[in-house]
């Protein structure tokens, strides 16, 4: 069994939903109908292009092409991390911090998945490497950007409290109290909640896609389980390291709060 | 006991100053003149150049946490982070001591939200003394208090310093308080610290 091929008319019918929604929002003067339509348009163009890129990639299947694609994904994702920070570290520090943790965490996890778990032949086979990398990078990106943003925000808005705790002789670690823990918790909560409800409330996207494409549900489930573990690992380890490095940037070697490093 | 040598922060002229054990030095100056910054720099809470010595030991050679426990900065507005007042203290505070400052004997069990501004400030001073600092860097410690409470706080601080041999740099806007404290007086303005002739 293979999937039913969708025509442009089919896509057009689905697009009516976005157009109708934009009209409704316009009537409500929400001021977001423009960005909704732009986002919808971007989504269509980007996905169409990536469809062609992936088809080319799958046909050629060279390692350097996969590596190039991975590098592009990583660059875009680390820019996205930066864009989601309400308060950034000055210079390149925020970007460096986000990009390096994203890189190490998502690549390590993806390599582990490809070499140890999936064991495709060759191990970098784009049909496996690209979707797996994509899922790990996007989830790790979400966790890291959320965790970093929340921690800087919590420390920034409680800066006077943090300073008084330092003044009483507490270490930087003590003085930021539960903020760092809260951030890791907040970053991991979506992953944990999705795992807990996976299959009952929602069928995960990847699995749905596989089933739509005609794979056996049992096989699709096995992949999804592996993916979930890798997502949890990538987000969790990535964020834990990012939070630790960020703490190091917000305090100096004399455990002084250095918020002037934010801009 | 406390020796400040060429301490400089932002674009301030370097400050040098020595305070003897048991001595209270009064610092005055317009708001925004950098009095709080000076105290913060001595407590090593903000970046600075120059050095501060306590009993001959340089600040840069001591763990920052240990330094700040001994050379303690008290901000004008005491902030609280735990739910209960008592959770901010390391040791028990006797009801007599609390009542001496005009506080309720059981206020250690209160939620922080119940405290008035004046109560927060007085408890902030008790919280500072609870850590038994050797140097007290006080930034307007009685700014939210009426005359009676101010007097009680002044005598408590004096008593602590006499008992422990601690010294203090005391920032105040209140001319009367500066008179009562006595001792040397400094004036801050134009990005420098000057000793006033007595």
XYZ file of C-alpha atoms in Angstrom:
461
model
C 0.000 0.000 0.000
C 1.298 3.455 -0.806
C 0.007 6.896 0.117
C -2.613 8.694 -1.982
C -0.933 11.367 -4.076
C -2.298 14.826 -3.243
C -2.997 17.216 -6.120
C -2.514 21.007 -6.047
C -6.287 21.296 -5.703
C -6.097 19.252 -2.505
C -3.439 21.588 -1.116
C -5.584 24.547 -2.131
C -8.593 23.245 -0.195
C -6.449 22.858 2.924
C -5.027 26.355 2.441
C -8.581 27.762 2.567
C -8.467 27.060 6.312
C -5.583 29.499 6.816
C -7.198 32.112 4.566
C -10.518 31.825 6.407
C -8.760 32.104 9.748
C -6.861 35.191 8.590
C -10.149 36.797 7.532
C -11.693 36.034 10.922
C -8.681 37.476 12.806
C -8.807 40.541 10.626
C -12.424 41.049 11.623
C -11.401 40.709 15.284
C -8.577 43.233 14.734
C -6.036 40.935 16.316
C -3.264 42.260 14.106
C -1.884 38.815 13.408
C -3.643 37.884 10.179
C -0.733 39.311 8.180
C 1.872 37.257 9.988
C -0.372 34.186 9.784
C -0.546 34.439 6.006
C 3.161 35.184 5.669
C 3.975 32.201 7.879
C 1.649 29.977 5.884
C 3.254 31.123 2.643
C 6.748 30.610 4.031
C 5.792 27.165 5.224
C 4.560 26.178 1.770
C 7.603 27.518 -0.054
C 10.118 26.135 2.440
C 8.577 22.687 2.509
C 8.292 22.532 -1.275
C 11.936 23.465 -1.657
C 13.051 21.046 1.020
C 11.083 18.334 -0.734
C 13.189 18.813 -3.864
C 16.394 19.118 -1.851
C 15.665 15.891 -0.002
C 14.776 14.054 -3.206
C 18.116 15.104 -4.664
C 19.905 14.185 -1.464
C 18.299 10.761 -1.274
C 19.261 10.009 -4.865
C 22.883 11.092 -4.430
C 23.330 9.979 -0.816
C 26.852 11.360 -0.288
C 28.278 11.953 3.161
C 29.406 15.518 2.478
C 25.918 16.447 1.326
C 24.395 15.093 4.488
C 27.032 16.994 6.477
C 26.280 20.216 4.603
C 22.565 19.813 5.221
C 23.235 19.173 8.891
C 25.398 22.291 9.082
C 22.636 24.405 7.542
C 20.056 23.005 9.960
C 22.358 23.717 12.867
C 23.049 27.291 11.750
C 19.387 28.103 11.365
C 18.515 26.457 14.683
C 21.211 28.358 16.577
C 20.020 31.629 15.059
C 16.552 30.721 16.226
C 17.825 30.139 19.779
C 19.347 33.606 19.709
C 16.187 35.184 18.316
C 14.119 33.730 21.132
C 16.236 35.322 23.876
C 14.579 38.381 25.336
C 17.899 39.393 26.903
C 21.033 38.333 25.103
C 24.597 38.278 26.300
C 26.677 40.956 24.642
C 28.774 40.159 21.581
C 28.637 36.630 20.282
C 28.386 35.019 23.697
C 24.714 33.979 23.557
C 25.048 32.633 20.050
C 28.231 30.755 20.884
C 26.712 29.265 23.991
C 23.492 28.168 22.299
C 25.165 26.898 19.146
C 27.888 24.917 20.903
C 25.537 23.149 23.300
C 23.053 22.505 20.506
C 25.808 21.146 18.300
C 27.395 18.846 20.864
C 24.148 17.555 22.297
C 22.135 16.983 19.113
C 25.046 15.602 17.078
C 26.195 13.254 19.790
C 22.681 11.918 20.270
C 22.019 11.610 16.531
C 25.311 9.828 15.911
C 24.523 7.481 18.760
C 21.106 6.812 17.226
C 22.468 6.257 13.731
C 25.487 4.150 14.644
C 24.207 2.155 17.612
C 20.434 1.966 17.311
C 19.335 2.249 13.672
C 22.561 0.953 12.003
C 21.523 1.877 8.456
C 23.833 1.037 5.554
C 25.713 3.308 5.065
C 25.304 4.774 8.542
C 24.755 8.269 7.116
C 21.989 7.164 4.727
C 20.085 10.458 4.254
C 16.647 8.801 4.556
C 17.536 8.129 8.195
C 20.129 10.751 9.054
C 18.229 13.868 7.926
C 14.850 13.252 9.598
C 16.488 12.018 12.796
C 18.826 15.011 12.954
C 15.929 17.322 12.207
C 13.798 16.013 15.032
C 16.634 16.009 17.557
C 17.870 19.471 16.586
C 14.438 21.085 16.684
C 13.549 19.630 20.067
C 16.966 20.389 21.545
C 16.696 23.901 20.137
C 13.352 24.416 21.860
C 14.638 23.161 25.183
C 17.862 25.191 25.104
C 16.215 28.435 24.008
C 13.442 28.098 26.574
C 15.850 27.237 29.389
C 18.296 30.056 28.585
C 15.572 32.642 28.176
C 13.875 31.719 31.429
C 17.085 31.689 33.429
C 18.296 35.101 32.247
C 14.822 36.489 32.747
C 14.486 35.058 36.267
C 17.912 36.325 37.319
C 17.359 39.695 35.667
C 14.039 40.350 37.346
C 15.339 39.117 40.712
C 18.737 40.773 40.439
C 18.394 42.734 43.677
C 17.465 39.626 45.615
C 20.383 37.737 44.092
C 22.750 40.554 45.026
C 21.538 40.629 48.616
C 21.982 36.893 48.915
C 25.537 37.265 47.610
C 26.087 40.117 50.061
C 25.152 37.788 52.909
C 27.900 35.414 51.826
C 25.925 32.960 49.719
C 27.596 31.425 46.688
C 26.338 32.235 43.192
C 24.827 28.762 43.118
C 22.853 29.372 46.315
C 21.971 32.936 45.407
C 20.141 32.031 42.225
C 18.134 29.659 44.370
C 15.748 27.441 42.523
C 15.779 29.461 39.276
C 18.147 27.123 37.423
C 16.228 24.062 38.552
C 12.941 25.686 37.548
C 14.350 26.363 34.087
C 15.465 22.809 33.497
C 12.102 21.624 34.760
C 10.263 24.042 32.473
C 12.373 23.022 29.488
C 11.828 19.318 30.080
C 8.130 19.483 30.916
C 6.894 19.517 27.301
C 9.051 16.479 26.502
C 7.897 14.600 29.587
C 4.245 15.485 28.996
C 4.385 14.445 25.367
C 6.019 11.145 26.274
C 3.421 10.516 28.946
C 0.519 11.070 26.557
C 2.171 9.681 23.420
C -0.157 7.352 21.568
C -3.170 8.080 23.768
C -3.912 11.751 23.243
C -1.877 12.345 20.129
C -0.099 10.171 17.636
C 3.405 11.612 17.254
C 3.960 13.330 13.899
C 6.681 11.061 12.673
C 4.709 7.934 13.407
C 1.605 9.382 11.782
C 3.669 10.161 8.710
C 5.048 6.663 8.504
C 1.592 5.156 8.857
C 0.163 7.514 6.219
C 2.994 6.478 3.937
C 1.964 2.868 4.345
C 4.393 1.499 6.935
C 3.124 -1.034 9.418
C 2.004 0.685 12.643
C 4.035 -1.715 14.771
C 7.211 -0.812 12.929
C 6.366 2.884 13.074
C 5.935 2.602 16.837
C 9.387 1.123 17.283
C 10.965 4.057 15.479
C 8.902 6.516 17.439
C 10.040 5.013 20.742
C 13.677 5.329 19.759
C 13.099 8.899 18.577
C 11.452 9.866 21.847
C 14.417 8.632 23.853
C 16.772 10.543 21.624
C 14.678 13.713 21.874
C 14.600 13.426 25.677
C 18.357 12.858 25.756
C 19.162 15.681 23.350
C 16.952 18.242 25.076
C 17.880 17.221 28.606
C 21.653 17.010 28.232
C 21.770 20.037 25.933
C 19.809 22.197 28.313
C 21.645 21.081 31.432
C 24.966 22.059 29.845
C 23.561 25.319 28.409
C 22.209 26.357 31.829
C 25.513 25.573 33.485
C 27.489 27.589 30.931
C 25.006 30.440 31.124
C 25.407 30.621 34.906
C 29.141 30.918 34.294
C 28.517 33.887 31.997
C 26.162 35.733 34.338
C 28.602 35.519 37.255
C 32.326 36.150 37.177
C 35.218 34.400 38.892
C 34.572 36.407 42.100
C 30.941 35.241 42.033
C 29.699 38.733 41.232
C 26.470 39.120 39.308
C 27.453 40.663 35.962
C 24.180 41.658 34.352
C 25.934 44.370 32.348
C 26.970 41.473 30.123
C 23.361 41.384 28.936
C 22.168 43.830 26.363
C 41.430 46.686 60.616
C 39.810 47.441 57.240
C 42.173 49.014 54.764
C 41.008 50.248 51.372
C 43.866 50.982 48.973
C 43.330 52.708 45.650
C 39.870 51.235 45.236
C 38.358 52.415 41.978
C 35.190 51.567 40.114
C 33.540 52.997 37.002
C 35.175 56.396 36.443
C 35.697 57.234 40.097
C 38.894 58.567 41.548
C 40.631 55.859 43.570
C 39.506 55.715 47.190
C 41.870 54.962 50.062
C 40.597 54.676 53.594
C 41.398 52.912 56.821
C 38.901 51.965 59.517
C 39.991 50.817 62.986
C 38.353 48.035 64.978
C 35.238 49.295 66.698
C 35.257 52.496 64.643
C 32.240 53.831 62.785
C 32.982 56.000 59.782
C 30.162 58.090 58.458
C 29.728 58.660 54.731
C 27.454 61.348 53.349
C 26.755 62.745 49.946
C 23.997 63.435 47.512
C 21.936 60.571 46.237
C 23.473 59.153 43.112
C 26.938 60.227 44.226
C 28.093 56.606 44.370
C 27.967 55.850 48.089
C 26.239 52.518 47.519
C 28.677 51.688 44.745
C 31.602 52.294 47.091
C 30.118 49.931 49.679
C 29.399 47.347 46.976
C 32.957 47.572 45.687
C 34.364 47.066 49.200
C 32.108 44.019 49.587
C 33.466 42.825 46.198
C 29.990 42.784 44.695
C 30.946 44.900 41.679
C 34.104 44.865 39.547
C 36.773 47.270 40.751
C 40.486 47.872 40.730
C 42.597 48.406 43.810
C 42.553 46.232 46.891
C 40.818 45.933 50.228
C 42.473 44.297 53.235
C 40.831 42.883 56.303
C 43.339 42.333 59.134
C 46.027 42.422 56.442
C 44.430 39.748 54.246
C 43.711 40.892 50.691
C 40.185 40.468 49.393
C 41.418 38.931 46.140
C 43.117 36.143 48.084
C 40.005 35.116 49.993
C 37.005 33.181 48.679
C 34.319 35.716 47.710
C 31.704 33.989 49.852
C 33.940 34.148 52.911
C 34.874 37.782 52.212
C 31.251 38.878 51.942
C 30.285 37.063 55.116
C 32.954 39.058 56.959
C 32.670 42.319 55.014
C 28.929 42.533 54.713
C 26.914 44.998 52.675
C 23.454 45.987 53.863
C 21.265 47.435 51.105
C 18.858 50.251 51.925
C 15.889 48.036 51.129
C 16.052 44.553 52.647
C 14.654 41.931 50.276
C 13.333 38.511 51.233
C 13.156 35.349 49.160
C 11.830 32.591 51.415
C 8.178 32.496 52.457
C 8.826 32.609 56.187
C 10.914 35.266 57.927
C 12.775 32.781 60.105
C 14.029 30.819 57.083
C 16.402 33.702 56.286
C 18.245 33.352 59.586
C 21.013 30.907 60.424
C 20.464 30.984 64.172
C 17.634 31.684 66.580
C 16.955 35.345 67.331
C 15.829 35.897 70.908
C 12.392 37.492 71.439
C 14.051 40.108 73.665
C 16.243 41.205 70.808
C 13.243 41.427 68.481
C 11.215 43.351 71.033
C 14.176 45.648 71.641
C 13.771 46.798 68.048
C 10.022 47.158 68.451
C 9.285 43.930 66.559
C 6.791 41.250 67.607
C 8.435 38.418 69.545
C 6.950 35.807 67.198
C 7.642 37.560 63.897
C 10.159 34.855 62.925
C 7.156 32.621 62.189
C 5.422 35.253 60.073
C 5.154 35.085 56.323
C 7.346 37.759 54.753
C 4.313 39.337 53.067
C 3.016 40.400 56.487
C 5.997 42.677 57.191
C 5.807 46.450 56.825
C 8.651 48.413 55.210
C 10.002 49.401 58.595
C 9.832 45.832 59.886
C 11.637 44.596 56.806
C 14.432 47.059 57.370
C 14.857 46.211 61.065
C 14.772 42.487 60.356
C 17.275 43.052 57.548
C 19.702 44.440 60.129
C 19.126 41.448 62.399
C 19.685 39.168 59.411
C 22.994 40.905 58.755
C 24.137 40.613 62.378
C 23.033 36.973 62.394
C 25.976 36.238 60.017
C 28.344 37.928 62.510
C 30.214 40.125 60.041
C 33.495 41.825 60.985
C 32.827 44.880 58.829
C 29.377 46.387 58.408
C 28.811 48.353 55.230
C 25.523 50.053 56.006
C 23.588 51.851 53.286
C 21.058 54.083 55.050
C 20.053 51.422 57.571
C 17.300 53.543 59.119
C 15.817 55.237 56.041
C 12.358 53.718 56.591
C 12.261 54.109 60.369
C 10.803 56.677 62.750
C 12.984 58.407 65.321
C 12.367 55.851 68.056
C 13.150 52.810 65.950
C 16.167 54.579 64.473
C 17.487 55.126 67.970
C 16.954 51.444 68.820
C 18.749 50.354 65.639
C 21.631 52.737 66.307
C 22.173 51.410 69.811
C 21.856 47.778 68.650
C 24.512 48.317 65.970
C 26.775 50.157 68.409
C 26.342 47.372 70.954
C 27.217 44.742 68.355
C 30.341 46.604 67.311
C 31.501 47.128 70.865
C 30.888 43.495 71.707
C 32.593 42.035 68.633
C 35.172 44.655 67.719
C 33.622 45.003 64.285
C 33.926 48.261 62.375
C 31.540 50.020 60.053
C 31.142 52.405 57.159
C 27.750 53.969 57.654
C 26.020 55.886 54.865
C 23.376 58.284 56.106
C 21.381 61.246 54.836
C 20.345 62.215 58.316
C 22.512 64.970 59.769
C 21.304 64.171 63.304
C 22.266 60.537 62.904
C 25.722 61.495 61.649
C 26.139 63.677 64.769
C 25.023 60.877 67.071
C 27.342 58.342 65.455
C 30.256 60.744 65.859
C 33.641 59.724 64.589
C 35.189 60.632 61.271
C 32.979 61.871 58.471
C 33.463 61.623 54.753
C 31.704 63.407 51.963
C 31.239 61.966 48.499
C 30.787 64.170 45.506
C 32.350 64.832 42.148
C 33.390 61.196 41.867
C 35.684 61.341 44.886
C 35.632 60.743 48.611
C 36.863 63.483 50.937
C 37.338 63.481 54.680
C 35.576 66.371 56.355
C 37.513 68.383 58.872
C 36.008 68.040 62.316
